[in-house]
Coordinates of N, CA and C in Angstrom, one line a residue:
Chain A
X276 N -3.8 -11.5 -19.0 CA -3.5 -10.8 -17.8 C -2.1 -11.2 -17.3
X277 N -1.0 -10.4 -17.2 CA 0.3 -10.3 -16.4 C 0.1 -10.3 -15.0
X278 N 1.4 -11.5 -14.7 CA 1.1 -11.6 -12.9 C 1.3 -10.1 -12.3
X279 N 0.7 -9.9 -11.0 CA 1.3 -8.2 -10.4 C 2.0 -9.4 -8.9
X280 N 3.2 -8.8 -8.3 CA 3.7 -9.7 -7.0 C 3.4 -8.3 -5.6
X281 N 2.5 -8.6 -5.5 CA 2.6 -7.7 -4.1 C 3.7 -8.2 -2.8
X282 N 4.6 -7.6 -2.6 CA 6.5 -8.0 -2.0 C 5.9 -7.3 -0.5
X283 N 6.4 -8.1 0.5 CA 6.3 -7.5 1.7 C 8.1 -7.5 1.8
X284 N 9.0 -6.7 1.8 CA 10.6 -6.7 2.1 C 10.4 -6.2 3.0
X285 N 11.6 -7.6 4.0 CA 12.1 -7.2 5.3 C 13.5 -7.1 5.3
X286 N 13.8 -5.6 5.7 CA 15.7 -5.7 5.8 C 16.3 -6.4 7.1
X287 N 17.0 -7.3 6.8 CA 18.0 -7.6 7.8 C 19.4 -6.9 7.9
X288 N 20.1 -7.0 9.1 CA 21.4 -6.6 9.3 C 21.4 -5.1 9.3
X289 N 20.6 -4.4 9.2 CA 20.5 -2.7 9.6 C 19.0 -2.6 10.1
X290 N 18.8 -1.3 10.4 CA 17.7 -0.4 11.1 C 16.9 -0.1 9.9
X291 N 15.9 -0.7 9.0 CA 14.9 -0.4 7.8 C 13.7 -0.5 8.5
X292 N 12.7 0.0 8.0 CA 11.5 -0.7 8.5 C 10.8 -1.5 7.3
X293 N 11.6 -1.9 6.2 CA 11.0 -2.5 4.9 C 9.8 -2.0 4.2
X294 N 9.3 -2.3 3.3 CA 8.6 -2.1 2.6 C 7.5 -3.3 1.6
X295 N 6.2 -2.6 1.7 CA 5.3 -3.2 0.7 C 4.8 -2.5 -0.4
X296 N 5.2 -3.3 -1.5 CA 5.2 -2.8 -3.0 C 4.4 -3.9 -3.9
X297 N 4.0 -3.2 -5.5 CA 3.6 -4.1 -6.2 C 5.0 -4.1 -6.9
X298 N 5.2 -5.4 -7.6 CA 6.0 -5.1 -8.6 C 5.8 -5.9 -9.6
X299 N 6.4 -5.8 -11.1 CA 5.8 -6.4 -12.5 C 6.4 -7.7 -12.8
X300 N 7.5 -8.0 -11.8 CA 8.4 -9.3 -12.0 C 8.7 -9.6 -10.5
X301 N 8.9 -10.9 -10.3 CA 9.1 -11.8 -9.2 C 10.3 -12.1 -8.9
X302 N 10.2 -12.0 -7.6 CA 12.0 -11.5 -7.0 C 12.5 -12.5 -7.2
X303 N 13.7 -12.6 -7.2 CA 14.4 -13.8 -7.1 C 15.5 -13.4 -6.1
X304 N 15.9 -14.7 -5.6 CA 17.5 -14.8 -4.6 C 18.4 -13.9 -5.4
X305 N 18.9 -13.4 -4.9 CA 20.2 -12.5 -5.8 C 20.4 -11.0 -6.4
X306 N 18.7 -11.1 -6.2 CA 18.6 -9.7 -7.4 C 18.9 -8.9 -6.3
X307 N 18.7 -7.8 -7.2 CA 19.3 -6.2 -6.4 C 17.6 -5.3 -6.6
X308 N 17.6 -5.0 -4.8 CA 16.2 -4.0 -5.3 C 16.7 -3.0 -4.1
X309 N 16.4 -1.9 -4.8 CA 16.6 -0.3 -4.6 C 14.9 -0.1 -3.8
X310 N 15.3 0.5 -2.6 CA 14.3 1.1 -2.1 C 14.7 2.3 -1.2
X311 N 13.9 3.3 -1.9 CA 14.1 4.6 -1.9 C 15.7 4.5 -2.7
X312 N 16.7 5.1 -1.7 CA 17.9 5.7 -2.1 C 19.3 4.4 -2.0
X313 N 18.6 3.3 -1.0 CA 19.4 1.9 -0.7 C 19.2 1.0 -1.7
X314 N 20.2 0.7 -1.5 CA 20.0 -1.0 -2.3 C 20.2 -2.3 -1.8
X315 N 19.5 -3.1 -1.8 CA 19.3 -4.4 -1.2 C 19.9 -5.6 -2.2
X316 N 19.8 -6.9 -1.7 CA 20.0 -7.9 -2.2 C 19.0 -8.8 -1.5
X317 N 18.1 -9.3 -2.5 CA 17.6 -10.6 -2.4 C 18.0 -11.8 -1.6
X318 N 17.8 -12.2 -0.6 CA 18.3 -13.3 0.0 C 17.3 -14.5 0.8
X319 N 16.3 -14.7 0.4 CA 15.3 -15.3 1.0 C 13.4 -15.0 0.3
X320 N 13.3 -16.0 -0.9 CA 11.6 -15.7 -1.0 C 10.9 -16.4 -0.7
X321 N 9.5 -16.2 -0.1 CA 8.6 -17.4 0.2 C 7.1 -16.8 -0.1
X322 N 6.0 -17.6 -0.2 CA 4.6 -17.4 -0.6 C 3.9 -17.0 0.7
X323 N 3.9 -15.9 0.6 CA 2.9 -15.1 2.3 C 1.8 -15.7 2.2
X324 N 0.7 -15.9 1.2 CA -0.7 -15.8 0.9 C -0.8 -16.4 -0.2
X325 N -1.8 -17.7 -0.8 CA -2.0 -18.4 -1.7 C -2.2 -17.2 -2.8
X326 N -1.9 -17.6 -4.2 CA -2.2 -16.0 -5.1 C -3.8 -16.5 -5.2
X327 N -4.1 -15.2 -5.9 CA -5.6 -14.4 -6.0 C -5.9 -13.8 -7.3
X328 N -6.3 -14.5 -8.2 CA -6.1 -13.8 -9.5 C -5.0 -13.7 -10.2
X329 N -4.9 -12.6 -10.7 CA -3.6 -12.4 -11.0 C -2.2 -11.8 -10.2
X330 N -2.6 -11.6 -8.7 CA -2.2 -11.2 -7.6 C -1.7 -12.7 -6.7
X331 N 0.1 -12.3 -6.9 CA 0.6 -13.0 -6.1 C 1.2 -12.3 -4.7
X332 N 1.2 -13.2 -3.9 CA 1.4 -12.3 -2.6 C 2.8 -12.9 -1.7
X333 N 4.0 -12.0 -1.9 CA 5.3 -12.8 -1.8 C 5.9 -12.0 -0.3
X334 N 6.8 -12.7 0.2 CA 8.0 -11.8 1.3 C 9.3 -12.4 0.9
X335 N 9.8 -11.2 0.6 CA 11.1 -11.4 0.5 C 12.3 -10.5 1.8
X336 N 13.4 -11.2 2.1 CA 14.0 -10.7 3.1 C 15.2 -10.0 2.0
X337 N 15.5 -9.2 2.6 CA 16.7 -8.4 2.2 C 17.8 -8.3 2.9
X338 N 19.5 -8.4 2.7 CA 20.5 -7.6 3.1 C 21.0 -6.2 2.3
X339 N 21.9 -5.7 3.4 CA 21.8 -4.8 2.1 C 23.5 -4.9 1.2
X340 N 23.5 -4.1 0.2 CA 24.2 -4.5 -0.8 C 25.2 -3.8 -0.6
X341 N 26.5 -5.3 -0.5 CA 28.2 -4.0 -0.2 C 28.2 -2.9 -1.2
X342 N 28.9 -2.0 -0.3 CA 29.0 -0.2 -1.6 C 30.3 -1.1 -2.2
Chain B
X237 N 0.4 6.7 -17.8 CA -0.3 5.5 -17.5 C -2.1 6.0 -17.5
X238 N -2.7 5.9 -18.0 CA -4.5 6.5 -17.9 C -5.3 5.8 -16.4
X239 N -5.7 6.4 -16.0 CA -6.3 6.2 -14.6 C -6.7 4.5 -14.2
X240 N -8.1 3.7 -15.4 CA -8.4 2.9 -15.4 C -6.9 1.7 -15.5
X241 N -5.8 2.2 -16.2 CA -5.0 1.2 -16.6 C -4.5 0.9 -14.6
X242 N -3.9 1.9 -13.9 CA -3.5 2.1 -12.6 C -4.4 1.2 -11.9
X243 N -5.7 1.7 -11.5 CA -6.9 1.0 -10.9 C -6.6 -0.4 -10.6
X244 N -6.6 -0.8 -12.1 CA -6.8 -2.3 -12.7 C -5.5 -3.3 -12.1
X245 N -4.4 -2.3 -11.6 CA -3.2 -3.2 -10.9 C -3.2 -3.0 -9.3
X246 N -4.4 -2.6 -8.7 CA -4.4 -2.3 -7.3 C -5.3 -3.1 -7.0
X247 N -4.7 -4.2 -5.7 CA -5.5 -5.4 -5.1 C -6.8 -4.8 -4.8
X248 N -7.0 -3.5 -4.2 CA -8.5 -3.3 -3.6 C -9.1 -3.3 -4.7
X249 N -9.0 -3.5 -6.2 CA -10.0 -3.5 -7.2 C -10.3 -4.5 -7.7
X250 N -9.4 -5.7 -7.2 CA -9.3 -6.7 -8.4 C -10.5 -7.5 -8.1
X251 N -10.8 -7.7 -8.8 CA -12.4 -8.5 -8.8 C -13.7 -7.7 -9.4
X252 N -13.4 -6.4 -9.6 CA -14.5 -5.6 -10.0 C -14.9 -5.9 -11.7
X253 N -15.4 -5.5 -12.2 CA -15.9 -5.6 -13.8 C -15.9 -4.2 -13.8
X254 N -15.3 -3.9 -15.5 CA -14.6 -2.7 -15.9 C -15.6 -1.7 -15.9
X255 N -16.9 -1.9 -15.5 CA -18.2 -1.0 -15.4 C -17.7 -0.2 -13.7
X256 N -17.5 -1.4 -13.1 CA -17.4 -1.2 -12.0 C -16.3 -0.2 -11.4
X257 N -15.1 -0.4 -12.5 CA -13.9 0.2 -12.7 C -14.3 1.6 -12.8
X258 N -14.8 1.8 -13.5 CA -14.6 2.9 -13.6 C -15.8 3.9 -13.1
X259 N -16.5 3.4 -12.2 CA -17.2 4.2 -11.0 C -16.1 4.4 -9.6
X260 N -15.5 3.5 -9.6 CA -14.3 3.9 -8.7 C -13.4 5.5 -9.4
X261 N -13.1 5.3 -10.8 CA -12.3 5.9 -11.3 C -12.9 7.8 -11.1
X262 N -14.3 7.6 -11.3 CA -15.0 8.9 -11.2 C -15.4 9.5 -9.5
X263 N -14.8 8.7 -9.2 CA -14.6 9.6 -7.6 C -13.1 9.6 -7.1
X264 N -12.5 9.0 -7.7 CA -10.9 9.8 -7.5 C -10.3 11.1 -7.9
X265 N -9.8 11.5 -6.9 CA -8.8 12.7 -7.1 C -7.6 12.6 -7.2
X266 N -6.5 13.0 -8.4 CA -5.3 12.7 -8.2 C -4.5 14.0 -7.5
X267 N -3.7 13.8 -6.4 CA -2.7 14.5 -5.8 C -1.0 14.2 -6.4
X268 N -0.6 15.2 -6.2 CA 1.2 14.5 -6.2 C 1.5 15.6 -5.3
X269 N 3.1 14.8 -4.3 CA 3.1 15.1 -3.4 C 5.0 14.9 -3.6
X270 N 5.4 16.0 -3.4 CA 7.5 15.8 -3.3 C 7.5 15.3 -2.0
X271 N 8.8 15.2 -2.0 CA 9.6 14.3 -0.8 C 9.6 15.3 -0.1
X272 N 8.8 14.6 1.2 CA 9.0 15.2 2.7 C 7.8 16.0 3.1
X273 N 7.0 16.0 2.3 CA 5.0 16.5 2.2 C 4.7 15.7 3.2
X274 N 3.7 15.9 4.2 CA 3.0 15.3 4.9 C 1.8 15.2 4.2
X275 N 0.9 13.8 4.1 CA -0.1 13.4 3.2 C -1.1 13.5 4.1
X276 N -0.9 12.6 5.7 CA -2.0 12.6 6.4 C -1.1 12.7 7.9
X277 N -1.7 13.0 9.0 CA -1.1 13.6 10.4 C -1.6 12.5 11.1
X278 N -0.9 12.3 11.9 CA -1.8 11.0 12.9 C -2.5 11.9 13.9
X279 N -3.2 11.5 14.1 CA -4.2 12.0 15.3 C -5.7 13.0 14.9
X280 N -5.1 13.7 13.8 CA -6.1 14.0 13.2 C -7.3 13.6 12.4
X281 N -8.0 14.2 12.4 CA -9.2 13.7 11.7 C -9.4 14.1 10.1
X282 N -10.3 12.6 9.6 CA -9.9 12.6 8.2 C -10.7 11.5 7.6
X283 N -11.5 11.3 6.7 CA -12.2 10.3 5.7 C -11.4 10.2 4.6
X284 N -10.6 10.1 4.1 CA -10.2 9.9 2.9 C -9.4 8.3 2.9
X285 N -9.5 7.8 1.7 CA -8.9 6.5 1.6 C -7.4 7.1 0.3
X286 N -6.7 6.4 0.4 CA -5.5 6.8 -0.4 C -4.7 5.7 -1.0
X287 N -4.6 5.8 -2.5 CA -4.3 4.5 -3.4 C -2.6 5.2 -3.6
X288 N -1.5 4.4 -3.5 CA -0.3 5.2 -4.2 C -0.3 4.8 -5.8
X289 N -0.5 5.7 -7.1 CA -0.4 5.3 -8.2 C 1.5 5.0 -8.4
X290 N 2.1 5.9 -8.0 CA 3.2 6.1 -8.5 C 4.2 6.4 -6.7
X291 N 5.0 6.5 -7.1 CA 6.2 6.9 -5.8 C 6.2 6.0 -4.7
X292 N 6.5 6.7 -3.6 CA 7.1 6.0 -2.4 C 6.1 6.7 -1.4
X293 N 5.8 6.3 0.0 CA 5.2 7.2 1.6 C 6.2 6.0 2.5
X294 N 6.1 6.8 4.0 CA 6.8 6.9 4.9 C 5.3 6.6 5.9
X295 N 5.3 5.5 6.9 CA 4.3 5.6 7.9 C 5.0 5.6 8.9
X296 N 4.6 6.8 9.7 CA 5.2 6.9 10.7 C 4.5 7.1 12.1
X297 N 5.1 6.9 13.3 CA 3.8 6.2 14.6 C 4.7 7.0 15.5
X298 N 4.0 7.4 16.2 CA 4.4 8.2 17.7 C 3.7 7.6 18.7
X299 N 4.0 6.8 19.0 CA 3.7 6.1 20.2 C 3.5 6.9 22.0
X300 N 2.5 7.1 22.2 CA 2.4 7.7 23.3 C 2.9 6.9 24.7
X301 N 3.0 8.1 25.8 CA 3.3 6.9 27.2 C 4.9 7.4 27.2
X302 N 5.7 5.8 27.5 CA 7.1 6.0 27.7 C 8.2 6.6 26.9
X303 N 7.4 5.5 25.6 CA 8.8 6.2 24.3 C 8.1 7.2 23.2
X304 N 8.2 8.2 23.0 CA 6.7 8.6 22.5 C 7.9 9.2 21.1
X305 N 9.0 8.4 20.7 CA 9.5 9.3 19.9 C 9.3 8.5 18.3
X306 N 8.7 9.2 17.5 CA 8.4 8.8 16.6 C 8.8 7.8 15.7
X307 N 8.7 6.5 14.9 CA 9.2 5.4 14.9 C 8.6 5.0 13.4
X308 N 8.9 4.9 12.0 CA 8.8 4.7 11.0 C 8.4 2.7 11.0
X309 N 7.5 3.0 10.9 CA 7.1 1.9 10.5 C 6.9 0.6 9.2
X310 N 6.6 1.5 7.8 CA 6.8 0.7 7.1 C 6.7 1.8 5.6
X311 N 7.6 1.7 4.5 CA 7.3 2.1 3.6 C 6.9 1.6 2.3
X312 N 5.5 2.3 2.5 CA 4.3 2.0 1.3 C 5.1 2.4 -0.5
X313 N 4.8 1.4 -1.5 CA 5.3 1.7 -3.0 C 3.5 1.7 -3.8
X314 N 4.2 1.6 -5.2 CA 3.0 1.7 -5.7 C 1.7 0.8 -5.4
X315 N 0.7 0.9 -5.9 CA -0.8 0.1 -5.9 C -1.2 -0.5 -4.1
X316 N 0.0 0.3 -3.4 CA -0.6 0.6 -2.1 C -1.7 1.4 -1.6
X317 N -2.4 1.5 -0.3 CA -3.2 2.0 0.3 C -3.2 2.1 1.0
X318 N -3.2 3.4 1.8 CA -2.8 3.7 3.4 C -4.8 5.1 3.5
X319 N -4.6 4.8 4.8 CA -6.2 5.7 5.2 C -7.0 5.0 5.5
X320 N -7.4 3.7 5.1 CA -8.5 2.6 5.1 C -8.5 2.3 6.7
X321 N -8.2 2.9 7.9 CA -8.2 2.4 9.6 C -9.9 3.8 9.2
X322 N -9.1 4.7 8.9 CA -10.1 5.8 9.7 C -11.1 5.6 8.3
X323 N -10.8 5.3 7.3 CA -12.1 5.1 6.4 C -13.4 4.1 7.5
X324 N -12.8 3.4 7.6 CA -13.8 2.4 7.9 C -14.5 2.5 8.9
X325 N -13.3 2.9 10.6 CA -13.7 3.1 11.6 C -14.5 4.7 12.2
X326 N -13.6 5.4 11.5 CA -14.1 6.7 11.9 C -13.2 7.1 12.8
X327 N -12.2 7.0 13.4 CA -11.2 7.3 13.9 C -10.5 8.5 13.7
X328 N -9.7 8.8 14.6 CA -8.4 9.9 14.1 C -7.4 8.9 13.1
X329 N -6.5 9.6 12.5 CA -5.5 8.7 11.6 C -4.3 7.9 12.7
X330 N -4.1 6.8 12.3 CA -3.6 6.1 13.4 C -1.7 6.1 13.1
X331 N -1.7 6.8 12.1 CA 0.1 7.6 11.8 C -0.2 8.6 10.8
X332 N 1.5 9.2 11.0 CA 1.7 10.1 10.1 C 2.5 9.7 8.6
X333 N 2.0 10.1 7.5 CA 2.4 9.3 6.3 C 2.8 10.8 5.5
X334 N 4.4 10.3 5.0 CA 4.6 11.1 4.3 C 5.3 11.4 3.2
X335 N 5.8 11.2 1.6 CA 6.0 11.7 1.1 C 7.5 11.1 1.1
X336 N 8.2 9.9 0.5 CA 9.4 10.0 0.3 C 10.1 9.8 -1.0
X337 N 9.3 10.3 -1.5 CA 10.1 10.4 -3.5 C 9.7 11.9 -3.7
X338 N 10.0 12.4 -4.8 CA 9.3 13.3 -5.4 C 8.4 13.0 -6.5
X339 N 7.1 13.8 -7.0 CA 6.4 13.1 -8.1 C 5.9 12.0 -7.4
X340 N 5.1 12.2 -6.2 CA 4.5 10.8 -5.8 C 3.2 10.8 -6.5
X341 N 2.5 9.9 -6.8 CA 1.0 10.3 -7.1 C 0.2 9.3 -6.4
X342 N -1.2 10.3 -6.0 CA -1.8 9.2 -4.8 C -3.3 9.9 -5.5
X343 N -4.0 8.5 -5.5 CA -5.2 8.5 -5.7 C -6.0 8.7 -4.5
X344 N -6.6 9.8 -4.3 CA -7.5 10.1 -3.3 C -9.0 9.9 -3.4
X345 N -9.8 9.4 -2.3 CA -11.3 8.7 -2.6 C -11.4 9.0 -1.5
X346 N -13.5 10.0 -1.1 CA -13.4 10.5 -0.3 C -14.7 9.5 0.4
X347 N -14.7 9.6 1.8 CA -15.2 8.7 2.1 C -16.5 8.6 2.0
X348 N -17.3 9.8 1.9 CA -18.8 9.7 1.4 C -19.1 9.1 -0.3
X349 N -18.5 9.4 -0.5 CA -18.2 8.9 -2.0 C -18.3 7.2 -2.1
X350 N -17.1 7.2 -1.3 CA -17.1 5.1 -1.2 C -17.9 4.9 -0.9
X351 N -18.6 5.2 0.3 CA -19.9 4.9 0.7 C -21.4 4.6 -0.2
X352 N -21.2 5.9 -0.8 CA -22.1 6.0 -1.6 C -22.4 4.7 -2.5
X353 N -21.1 4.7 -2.8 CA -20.6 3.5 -4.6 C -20.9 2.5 -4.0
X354 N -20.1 1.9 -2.4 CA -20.8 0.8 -2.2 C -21.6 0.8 -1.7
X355 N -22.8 1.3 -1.6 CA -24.2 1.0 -1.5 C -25.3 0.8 -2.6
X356 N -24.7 1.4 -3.0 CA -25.4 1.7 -4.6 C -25.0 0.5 -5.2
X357 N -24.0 -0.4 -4.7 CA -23.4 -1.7 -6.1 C -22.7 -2.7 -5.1
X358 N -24.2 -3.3 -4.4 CA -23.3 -4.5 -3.8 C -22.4 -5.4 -3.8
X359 N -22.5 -5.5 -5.3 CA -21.1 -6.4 -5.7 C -19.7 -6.2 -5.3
X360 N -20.4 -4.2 -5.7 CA -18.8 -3.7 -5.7 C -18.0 -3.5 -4.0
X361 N -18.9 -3.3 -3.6 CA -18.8 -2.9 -1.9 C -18.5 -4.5 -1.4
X362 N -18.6 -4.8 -1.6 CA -18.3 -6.3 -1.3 C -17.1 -6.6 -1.6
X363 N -16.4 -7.1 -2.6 CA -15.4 -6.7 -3.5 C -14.4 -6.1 -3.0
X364 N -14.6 -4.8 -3.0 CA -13.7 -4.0 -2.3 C -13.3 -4.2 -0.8
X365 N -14.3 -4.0 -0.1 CA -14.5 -4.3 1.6 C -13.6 -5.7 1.3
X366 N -13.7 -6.8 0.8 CA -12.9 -8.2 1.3 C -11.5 -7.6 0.9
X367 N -11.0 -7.0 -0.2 CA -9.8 -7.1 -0.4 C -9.3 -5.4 0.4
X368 N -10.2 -5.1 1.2 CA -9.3 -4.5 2.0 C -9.2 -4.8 3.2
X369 N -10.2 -6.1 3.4 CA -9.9 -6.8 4.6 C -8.3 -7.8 4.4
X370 N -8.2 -8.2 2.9 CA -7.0 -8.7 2.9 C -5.8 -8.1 2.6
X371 N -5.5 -6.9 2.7 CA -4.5 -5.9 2.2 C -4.5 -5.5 4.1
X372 N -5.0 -5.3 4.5 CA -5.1 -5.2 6.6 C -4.2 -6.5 6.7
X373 N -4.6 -7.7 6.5 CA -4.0 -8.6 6.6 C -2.7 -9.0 6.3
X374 N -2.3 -8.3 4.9 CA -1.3 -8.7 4.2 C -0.2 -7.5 5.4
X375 N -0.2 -6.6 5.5 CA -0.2 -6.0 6.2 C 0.3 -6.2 8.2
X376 N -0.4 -6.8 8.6 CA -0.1 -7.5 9.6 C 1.1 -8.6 9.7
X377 N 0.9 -9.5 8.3 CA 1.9 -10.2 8.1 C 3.1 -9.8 8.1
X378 N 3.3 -8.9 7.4 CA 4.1 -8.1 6.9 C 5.0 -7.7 8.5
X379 N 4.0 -7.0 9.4 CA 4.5 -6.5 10.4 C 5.0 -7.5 11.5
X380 N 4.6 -8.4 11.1 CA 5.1 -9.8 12.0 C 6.3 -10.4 12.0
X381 N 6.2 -10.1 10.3 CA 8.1 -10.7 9.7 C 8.9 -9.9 10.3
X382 N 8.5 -8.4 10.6 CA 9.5 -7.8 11.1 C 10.4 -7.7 12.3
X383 N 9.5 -8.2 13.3 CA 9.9 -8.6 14.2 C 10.1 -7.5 15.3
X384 N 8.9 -6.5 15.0 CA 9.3 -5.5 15.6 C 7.9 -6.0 17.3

């Protein structure tokens, strides 16, 4: 069984209302995640909720990413 | 992706046994829905529970009283679930959700149906009901970080 990371992203520095997703790999500081048509930068992860199975449960904060 | 594979990555199932899987799987309906579809209306009435297999939704809240102008709340990706307030309670829908990708796909589950399955399979109703007590929660958290 593959981990699934259910992501709660919160944007800082603009007006987003973020987003909750699953996704198949675990964010890390730096990365670049696209939501909808933006793109963000990783800048902050932490454990919301002990995992559950194969179900990790993460928040990650976002900036968003110079054009 | 085949139905059972989808299922199998959505927190409200995880715990079930693949018997069990796939009595969920025989009362789903799949929908797809382009960008800018309204899925479900707030205020209206509605039993359906709603799994996102694929795409993106928009929840949106109109707040009555002073500021009554409508205010995006949070957007849902895949092996999400939006519907589960008025599943459970019987309510009007408590936002409007809508449609922000094209090619969205949403698993639809009607609420006499759930009912049905978990009555019929206490395991499963159990099961389910906790992890969508914890997906409500995950949820709240969620809304707390935000700081709204």
């Amino acid at each position: 069984m593959s981990a699934i990371y259910k992501v709660s992203y919160v944007v800082i520095g603009e007006s987003h209302p973020g987003a909750i997703l699953n996704t198949d790999h675990k964010p890390n500081i730096g990365d670049h995640i696209s939501l909808g048509s933006r793109d963000f930068i990783v800048v902050e992860i932490v454990d919301l909720m002990p995992a559950r199975g194969e179900f990790h449960f993460l928040h990650a904060t976002l900036r968003p990413a110079p054009a | 992706m085949d139905l059972l594979s989808v299922l199998s990555k959505v927190e409200l199932f995880d715990g079930l046994t693949p018997q069990e899987l796939s009595d969920v799987a025989r009362i789903c309906t799949q929908h797809e829905y382009r960008t800018g579809q309204v899925i479900t209306t707030q205020g209206e009435t509605g039993g359906e529970l709603y799994v996102i297999a694929d795409g993106f939704v928009e929840v949106v809240v109109s707040p009555s009283g002073q500021n009554p102008s409508p205010r995006t709340v949070v957007h849902l990706g895949r092996g999400q679930l939006f519907g589960e307030m008025a599943l459970v309670d019987y309510g009007p829908r408590s936002a409007t959700v809508k449609s922000i990708a094209d090619h969205t796909l949403i698993q639809v589950i009607d609420r006499d149906d759930f009912n049905r399955l978990c009555e019929a399979d206490n395991h499963l109703g159990y099961v389910v009901m906790r992890n969508m007590a914890a997906d409500m929660s995950f949820k709240l958290r969620h809304y707390h970080l935000t700081g709204r």
